[in-house]
Amino acid sequence: MNRLAPLRLALAASVAVAAQMAAAPVSAETPKARIEGVPEGDLRDLIEQAIGESHSPATTRFEARRRARQAGEDAIAVLRSEGYYGYDVEADVADPDDEDSGQPPEAVLKVKTGPRFRIAAPTVRWEGEPPLADIQKAAEQAMALRIGATGRAATILSAEGRIIAALQARGYADATPGQREVVVDHADDTVRPTYVVVSGMLVRLDGVQLTGTGRSNSKFIAGLAPWKSGEIYKPDDIAELERRLLDTGVYDSVTVTLAPKEQLLPDGTRPVLVSLTDRPPHTLELGAGYSTSEGAGLDARWIRYNRLGRADTSTITLKLAQIEQRLEYRLALPHWRRPQQTLTLVGSAYNEQTDAYDQTGVGVSLDLTRRYGRTSFITVGAALDAGQVTNKQTIGVVIIKGVPQNLVTGSLLAAFALDRSSDPLDPRRGWRVEGRTEPTATFGDIQQVYLRSQVQGSYYLPLDRGEHNILAGRLELGTIWGGSINDIPASRRFYSGGGGSVRGYGYQGIGPRLSDNTPIGGRSLLEASIEYRRDITERWGAVAFLDVGAVGADGFPAGKDFGVGAGIGVRYNLGFGPIRADIAIPLDKRKGDAAFQIYISIGQSF
């Protein structure tokens, strides 16, 4: 008979065995021991999972008894973890009735669970100087053990963790647990835990100390601290500083820790130590895309990190494509003047050659983006462009080709973006919504003031628990207030069609056209897409989609302005996102439309 009646609870061992029960059992056919005395149910399942199985039955009584004893120890750990402390566990061996049957001996575990013990009179005992009275009360409330609740080992252990977390959240950074005492009373079937806690002293924070060498300016790093010198320590403040540093994207690793108590300063505060590992100072990125309507395109980006010592990123981008060539310099200054705020300066020179217009010019812009939470943004900005736009115009029924217009355009920007999707490149659940409005004034050969606004939303619905089948939808609306279609420069109008909008049509292929099939563009835009995405293997996937789009020259798009495209595609998962290849056909084919279009790019279509 193997019987244990402990007065002290070995909680750590019990929880360790309970955690192992979450692991997959050994693939086998023979249980290590047959369980008797425990009815079918959750407790029996837990015991069987802890005991496990063997690839082969025991061949001798010695082996069977050894298995039974080992199974008994595992069963006892489960019983303790589930609050059964008055158990009786007996390891035994069952011999076959007929010695000539050839059947091996069997390990047997005879279990009497006894009553389930309940929690009674949990207390906290302070070692050394106790914390302030209100902090003591908060820590005891954080224990959150209900009298009469089942005395599971995990429940008792987690209460200790909540006590320590409550103390640390209120400034007692050095709070540690002592040797807990848990009395198991068999007289009334109760468990009485006493938590011994060393709170330490109340910690007040000094500034930031940057350790090691690197490219970062120590004053900039210190300015990111979300506390003022002398304020009480909060773990969330330490975590927030680490988050702010990681969000800049210029460091390979960031470590933020409270200085040990041996580094207490004369004024009673303790500094926060920050260790940064800079990422390589520059990187080269290459990207490419292809579609039958827009041709091939190549992007090259030369990126420099932390050149100014304030977590800045500067990017030189060269884009070479059939319809657009662009050279751009972008400087991003994160946490500009306040945390979670990024100032972006952009200068560019560009040349565009589209079916609707040709444009050559230079531009500068300044944007200030404020982040709220992880993926919510508000942006305000201003831009100035100067260049020449050449497009076709009509006078009555006469089309005048190649009319150049020298224009200077100034615009303001107000935009927002909320992203609650699961992944930026391959979303499988959640939603996104973004919008922008641009008050704009154009001077030169065209003089007009107008307001250009757009809003877009998308939703991602998993159709199965594993998120291997996804239904995705997108809706986009746009409008321009002020002026007629001829008062709006061709490069500022709305267009639809192509890989980023309505697949199956060429770039700018949807909407009103001149008699020679040249796209006119419009003052209103409507686009919608629905797409079914399915994983075929771990790497390969397939999609089927339907896209709808319309551009209205004056008001809301009319029926003749609509186009519908449908198609299928494949996806290859690179690990960080998919490569997509789509083929689509126009369902409302007009003169000049190709029979089909092919698109190749990185990331999902929306």
JSON list of C-alpha atoms in Angstrom, two decimals, residues 29-133:
[
{"chain": "A", "resi": 29, "resn": "GLU", "atom": "CA", "xyz": [-1.37, 1.04, -27.70]},
{"chain": "A", "resi": 30, "resn": "THR", "atom": "CA", "xyz": [-0.81, -0.18, -24.12]},
{"chain": "A", "resi": 31, "resn": "PRO", "atom": "CA", "xyz": [-1.62, 1.94, -21.01]},
{"chain": "A", "resi": 32, "resn": "LYS", "atom": "CA", "xyz": [1.19, 1.86, -18.43]},
{"chain": "A", "resi": 33, "resn": "ALA", "atom": "CA", "xyz": [-1.33, 0.96, -15.74]},
{"chain": "A", "resi": 34, "resn": "ARG", "atom": "CA", "xyz": [-5.03, 0.13, -15.44]},
{"chain": "A", "resi": 35, "resn": "ILE", "atom": "CA", "xyz": [-6.88, 2.57, -13.19]},
{"chain": "A", "resi": 36, "resn": "GLU", "atom": "CA", "xyz": [-9.52, 1.35, -10.75]},
{"chain": "A", "resi": 37, "resn": "GLY", "atom": "CA", "xyz": [-11.73, 3.40, -8.46]},
{"chain": "A", "resi": 38, "resn": "VAL", "atom": "CA", "xyz": [-12.00, 6.59, -10.56]},
{"chain": "A", "resi": 39, "resn": "PRO", "atom": "CA", "xyz": [-15.20, 6.94, -12.59]},
{"chain": "A", "resi": 40, "resn": "GLU", "atom": "CA", "xyz": [-15.20, 8.16, -16.16]},
{"chain": "A", "resi": 41, "resn": "GLY", "atom": "CA", "xyz": [-14.84, 11.93, -16.36]},
{"chain": "A", "resi": 42, "resn": "ASP", "atom": "CA", "xyz": [-12.35, 14.78, -16.40]},
{"chain": "A", "resi": 43, "resn": "LEU", "atom": "CA", "xyz": [-10.34, 13.56, -13.39]},
{"chain": "A", "resi": 44, "resn": "ARG", "atom": "CA", "xyz": [-9.86, 10.09, -14.87]},
{"chain": "A", "resi": 45, "resn": "ASP", "atom": "CA", "xyz": [-8.84, 11.63, -18.21]},
{"chain": "A", "resi": 46, "resn": "LEU", "atom": "CA", "xyz": [-6.22, 13.78, -16.47]},
{"chain": "A", "resi": 47, "resn": "ILE", "atom": "CA", "xyz": [-4.81, 10.80, -14.57]},
{"chain": "A", "resi": 48, "resn": "GLU", "atom": "CA", "xyz": [-4.66, 8.64, -17.71]},
{"chain": "A", "resi": 49, "resn": "GLN", "atom": "CA", "xyz": [-2.95, 11.42, -19.62]},
{"chain": "A", "resi": 50, "resn": "ALA", "atom": "CA", "xyz": [-0.36, 11.90, -16.85]},
{"chain": "A", "resi": 51, "resn": "ILE", "atom": "CA", "xyz": [0.34, 8.16, -16.57]},
{"chain": "A", "resi": 52, "resn": "GLY", "atom": "CA", "xyz": [0.72, 7.78, -20.32]},
{"chain": "A", "resi": 53, "resn": "GLU", "atom": "CA", "xyz": [1.09, 4.68, -22.44]},
{"chain": "A", "resi": 54, "resn": "SER", "atom": "CA", "xyz": [3.82, 2.24, -23.37]},
{"chain": "A", "resi": 55, "resn": "HIS", "atom": "CA", "xyz": [4.85, 0.76, -26.68]},
{"chain": "A", "resi": 56, "resn": "SER", "atom": "CA", "xyz": [4.69, -2.75, -25.26]},
{"chain": "A", "resi": 57, "resn": "PRO", "atom": "CA", "xyz": [3.13, -4.52, -22.23]},
{"chain": "A", "resi": 58, "resn": "ALA", "atom": "CA", "xyz": [5.18, -5.51, -19.19]},
{"chain": "A", "resi": 59, "resn": "THR", "atom": "CA", "xyz": [6.76, -8.94, -19.56]},
{"chain": "A", "resi": 60, "resn": "THR", "atom": "CA", "xyz": [7.54, -9.64, -15.87]},
{"chain": "A", "resi": 61, "resn": "ARG", "atom": "CA", "xyz": [5.95, -8.96, -12.50]},
{"chain": "A", "resi": 62, "resn": "PHE", "atom": "CA", "xyz": [8.94, -6.79, -11.59]},
{"chain": "A", "resi": 63, "resn": "GLU", "atom": "CA", "xyz": [8.42, -4.60, -14.61]},
{"chain": "A", "resi": 64, "resn": "ALA", "atom": "CA", "xyz": [4.65, -4.41, -14.01]},
{"chain": "A", "resi": 65, "resn": "ARG", "atom": "CA", "xyz": [5.17, -3.34, -10.37]},
{"chain": "A", "resi": 66, "resn": "ARG", "atom": "CA", "xyz": [7.72, -0.73, -11.36]},
{"chain": "A", "resi": 67, "resn": "ARG", "atom": "CA", "xyz": [5.22, 0.72, -13.84]},
{"chain": "A", "resi": 68, "resn": "ALA", "atom": "CA", "xyz": [2.46, 0.67, -11.23]},
{"chain": "A", "resi": 69, "resn": "ARG", "atom": "CA", "xyz": [4.60, 2.57, -8.70]},
{"chain": "A", "resi": 70, "resn": "GLN", "atom": "CA", "xyz": [5.60, 5.17, -11.27]},
{"chain": "A", "resi": 71, "resn": "ALA", "atom": "CA", "xyz": [1.98, 5.54, -12.33]},
{"chain": "A", "resi": 72, "resn": "GLY", "atom": "CA", "xyz": [1.02, 5.97, -8.67]},
{"chain": "A", "resi": 73, "resn": "GLU", "atom": "CA", "xyz": [3.40, 8.90, -8.29]},
{"chain": "A", "resi": 74, "resn": "ASP", "atom": "CA", "xyz": [1.96, 10.54, -11.40]},
{"chain": "A", "resi": 75, "resn": "ALA", "atom": "CA", "xyz": [-1.60, 9.97, -10.22]},
{"chain": "A", "resi": 76, "resn": "ILE", "atom": "CA", "xyz": [-0.82, 11.47, -6.78]},
{"chain": "A", "resi": 77, "resn": "ALA", "atom": "CA", "xyz": [0.54, 14.61, -8.43]},
{"chain": "A", "resi": 78, "resn": "VAL", "atom": "CA", "xyz": [-2.69, 14.93, -10.44]},
{"chain": "A", "resi": 79, "resn": "LEU", "atom": "CA", "xyz": [-4.86, 14.40, -7.36]},
{"chain": "A", "resi": 80, "resn": "ARG", "atom": "CA", "xyz": [-2.97, 17.08, -5.45]},
{"chain": "A", "resi": 81, "resn": "SER", "atom": "CA", "xyz": [-3.16, 19.52, -8.33]},
{"chain": "A", "resi": 82, "resn": "GLU", "atom": "CA", "xyz": [-6.95, 19.01, -8.46]},
{"chain": "A", "resi": 83, "resn": "GLY", "atom": "CA", "xyz": [-7.48, 19.47, -4.70]},
{"chain": "A", "resi": 84, "resn": "TYR", "atom": "CA", "xyz": [-7.71, 15.81, -3.58]},
{"chain": "A", "resi": 85, "resn": "TYR", "atom": "CA", "xyz": [-5.43, 15.55, -0.54]},
{"chain": "A", "resi": 86, "resn": "GLY", "atom": "CA", "xyz": [-7.17, 12.70, 1.31]},
{"chain": "A", "resi": 87, "resn": "TYR", "atom": "CA", "xyz": [-6.41, 10.18, -1.40]},
{"chain": "A", "resi": 88, "resn": "ASP", "atom": "CA", "xyz": [-5.42, 6.54, -1.10]},
{"chain": "A", "resi": 89, "resn": "VAL", "atom": "CA", "xyz": [-3.34, 5.19, -3.99]},
{"chain": "A", "resi": 90, "resn": "GLU", "atom": "CA", "xyz": [-2.24, 1.56, -4.12]},
{"chain": "A", "resi": 91, "resn": "ALA", "atom": "CA", "xyz": [0.13, 0.17, -6.74]},
{"chain": "A", "resi": 92, "resn": "ASP", "atom": "CA", "xyz": [-0.55, -3.49, -7.54]},
{"chain": "A", "resi": 93, "resn": "VAL", "atom": "CA", "xyz": [0.02, -6.18, -10.16]},
{"chain": "A", "resi": 94, "resn": "ALA", "atom": "CA", "xyz": [-2.76, -8.28, -11.66]},
{"chain": "A", "resi": 95, "resn": "ASP", "atom": "CA", "xyz": [-1.70, -11.78, -12.78]},
{"chain": "A", "resi": 96, "resn": "PRO", "atom": "CA", "xyz": [-3.57, -13.64, -15.53]},
{"chain": "A", "resi": 97, "resn": "ASP", "atom": "CA", "xyz": [-6.14, -16.14, -14.26]},
{"chain": "A", "resi": 98, "resn": "ASP", "atom": "CA", "xyz": [-4.61, -18.93, -16.27]},
{"chain": "A", "resi": 99, "resn": "GLU", "atom": "CA", "xyz": [-0.83, -19.19, -15.95]},
{"chain": "A", "resi": 100, "resn": "ASP", "atom": "CA", "xyz": [-0.75, -21.04, -19.29]},
{"chain": "A", "resi": 101, "resn": "SER", "atom": "CA", "xyz": [-2.69, -18.30, -21.10]},
{"chain": "A", "resi": 102, "resn": "GLY", "atom": "CA", "xyz": [0.48, -16.53, -22.16]},
{"chain": "A", "resi": 103, "resn": "GLN", "atom": "CA", "xyz": [-0.93, -13.15, -21.05]},
{"chain": "A", "resi": 104, "resn": "PRO", "atom": "CA", "xyz": [1.62, -10.83, -19.35]},
{"chain": "A", "resi": 105, "resn": "PRO", "atom": "CA", "xyz": [1.11, -9.41, -15.83]},
{"chain": "A", "resi": 106, "resn": "GLU", "atom": "CA", "xyz": [-0.66, -6.04, -15.72]},
{"chain": "A", "resi": 107, "resn": "ALA", "atom": "CA", "xyz": [0.13, -2.94, -13.66]},
{"chain": "A", "resi": 108, "resn": "VAL", "atom": "CA", "xyz": [-2.93, -1.82, -11.70]},
{"chain": "A", "resi": 109, "resn": "LEU", "atom": "CA", "xyz": [-3.55, 1.41, -9.84]},
{"chain": "A", "resi": 110, "resn": "LYS", "atom": "CA", "xyz": [-6.27, 1.32, -7.16]},
{"chain": "A", "resi": 111, "resn": "VAL", "atom": "CA", "xyz": [-7.35, 4.86, -6.35]},
{"chain": "A", "resi": 112, "resn": "LYS", "atom": "CA", "xyz": [-9.61, 6.30, -3.67]},
{"chain": "A", "resi": 113, "resn": "THR", "atom": "CA", "xyz": [-9.81, 10.01, -4.31]},
{"chain": "A", "resi": 114, "resn": "GLY", "atom": "CA", "xyz": [-11.33, 11.02, -1.01]},
{"chain": "A", "resi": 115, "resn": "PRO", "atom": "CA", "xyz": [-13.08, 14.40, -0.65]},
{"chain": "A", "resi": 116, "resn": "ARG", "atom": "CA", "xyz": [-12.12, 17.44, -2.60]},
{"chain": "A", "resi": 117, "resn": "PHE", "atom": "CA", "xyz": [-10.55, 20.01, -0.30]},
{"chain": "A", "resi": 118, "resn": "ARG", "atom": "CA", "xyz": [-11.70, 23.63, -0.22]},
{"chain": "A", "resi": 119, "resn": "ILE", "atom": "CA", "xyz": [-9.84, 26.88, 0.38]},
{"chain": "A", "resi": 120, "resn": "ALA", "atom": "CA", "xyz": [-10.21, 28.42, 3.84]},
{"chain": "A", "resi": 121, "resn": "ALA", "atom": "CA", "xyz": [-8.70, 31.52, 5.53]},
{"chain": "A", "resi": 122, "resn": "PRO", "atom": "CA", "xyz": [-6.03, 32.61, 3.01]},
{"chain": "A", "resi": 123, "resn": "THR", "atom": "CA", "xyz": [-3.70, 35.18, 4.57]},
{"chain": "A", "resi": 124, "resn": "VAL", "atom": "CA", "xyz": [-0.65, 37.30, 3.74]},
{"chain": "A", "resi": 125, "resn": "ARG", "atom": "CA", "xyz": [2.24, 37.65, 6.20]},
{"chain": "A", "resi": 126, "resn": "TRP", "atom": "CA", "xyz": [4.79, 40.41, 5.64]},
{"chain": "A", "resi": 127, "resn": "GLU", "atom": "CA", "xyz": [8.46, 39.85, 6.30]},
{"chain": "A", "resi": 128, "resn": "GLY", "atom": "CA", "xyz": [10.49, 42.94, 7.06]},
{"chain": "A", "resi": 129, "resn": "GLU", "atom": "CA", "xyz": [8.92, 46.38, 6.76]},
{"chain": "A", "resi": 130, "resn": "PRO", "atom": "CA", "xyz": [5.41, 46.06, 5.34]},
{"chain": "A", "resi": 131, "resn": "PRO", "atom": "CA", "xyz": [4.15, 48.32, 2.55]},
{"chain": "A", "resi": 132, "resn": "LEU", "atom": "CA", "xyz": [1.76, 51.21, 3.12]},
{"chain": "A", "resi": 133, "resn": "ALA", "atom": "CA", "xyz": [-1.63, 50.24, 4.55]}
]
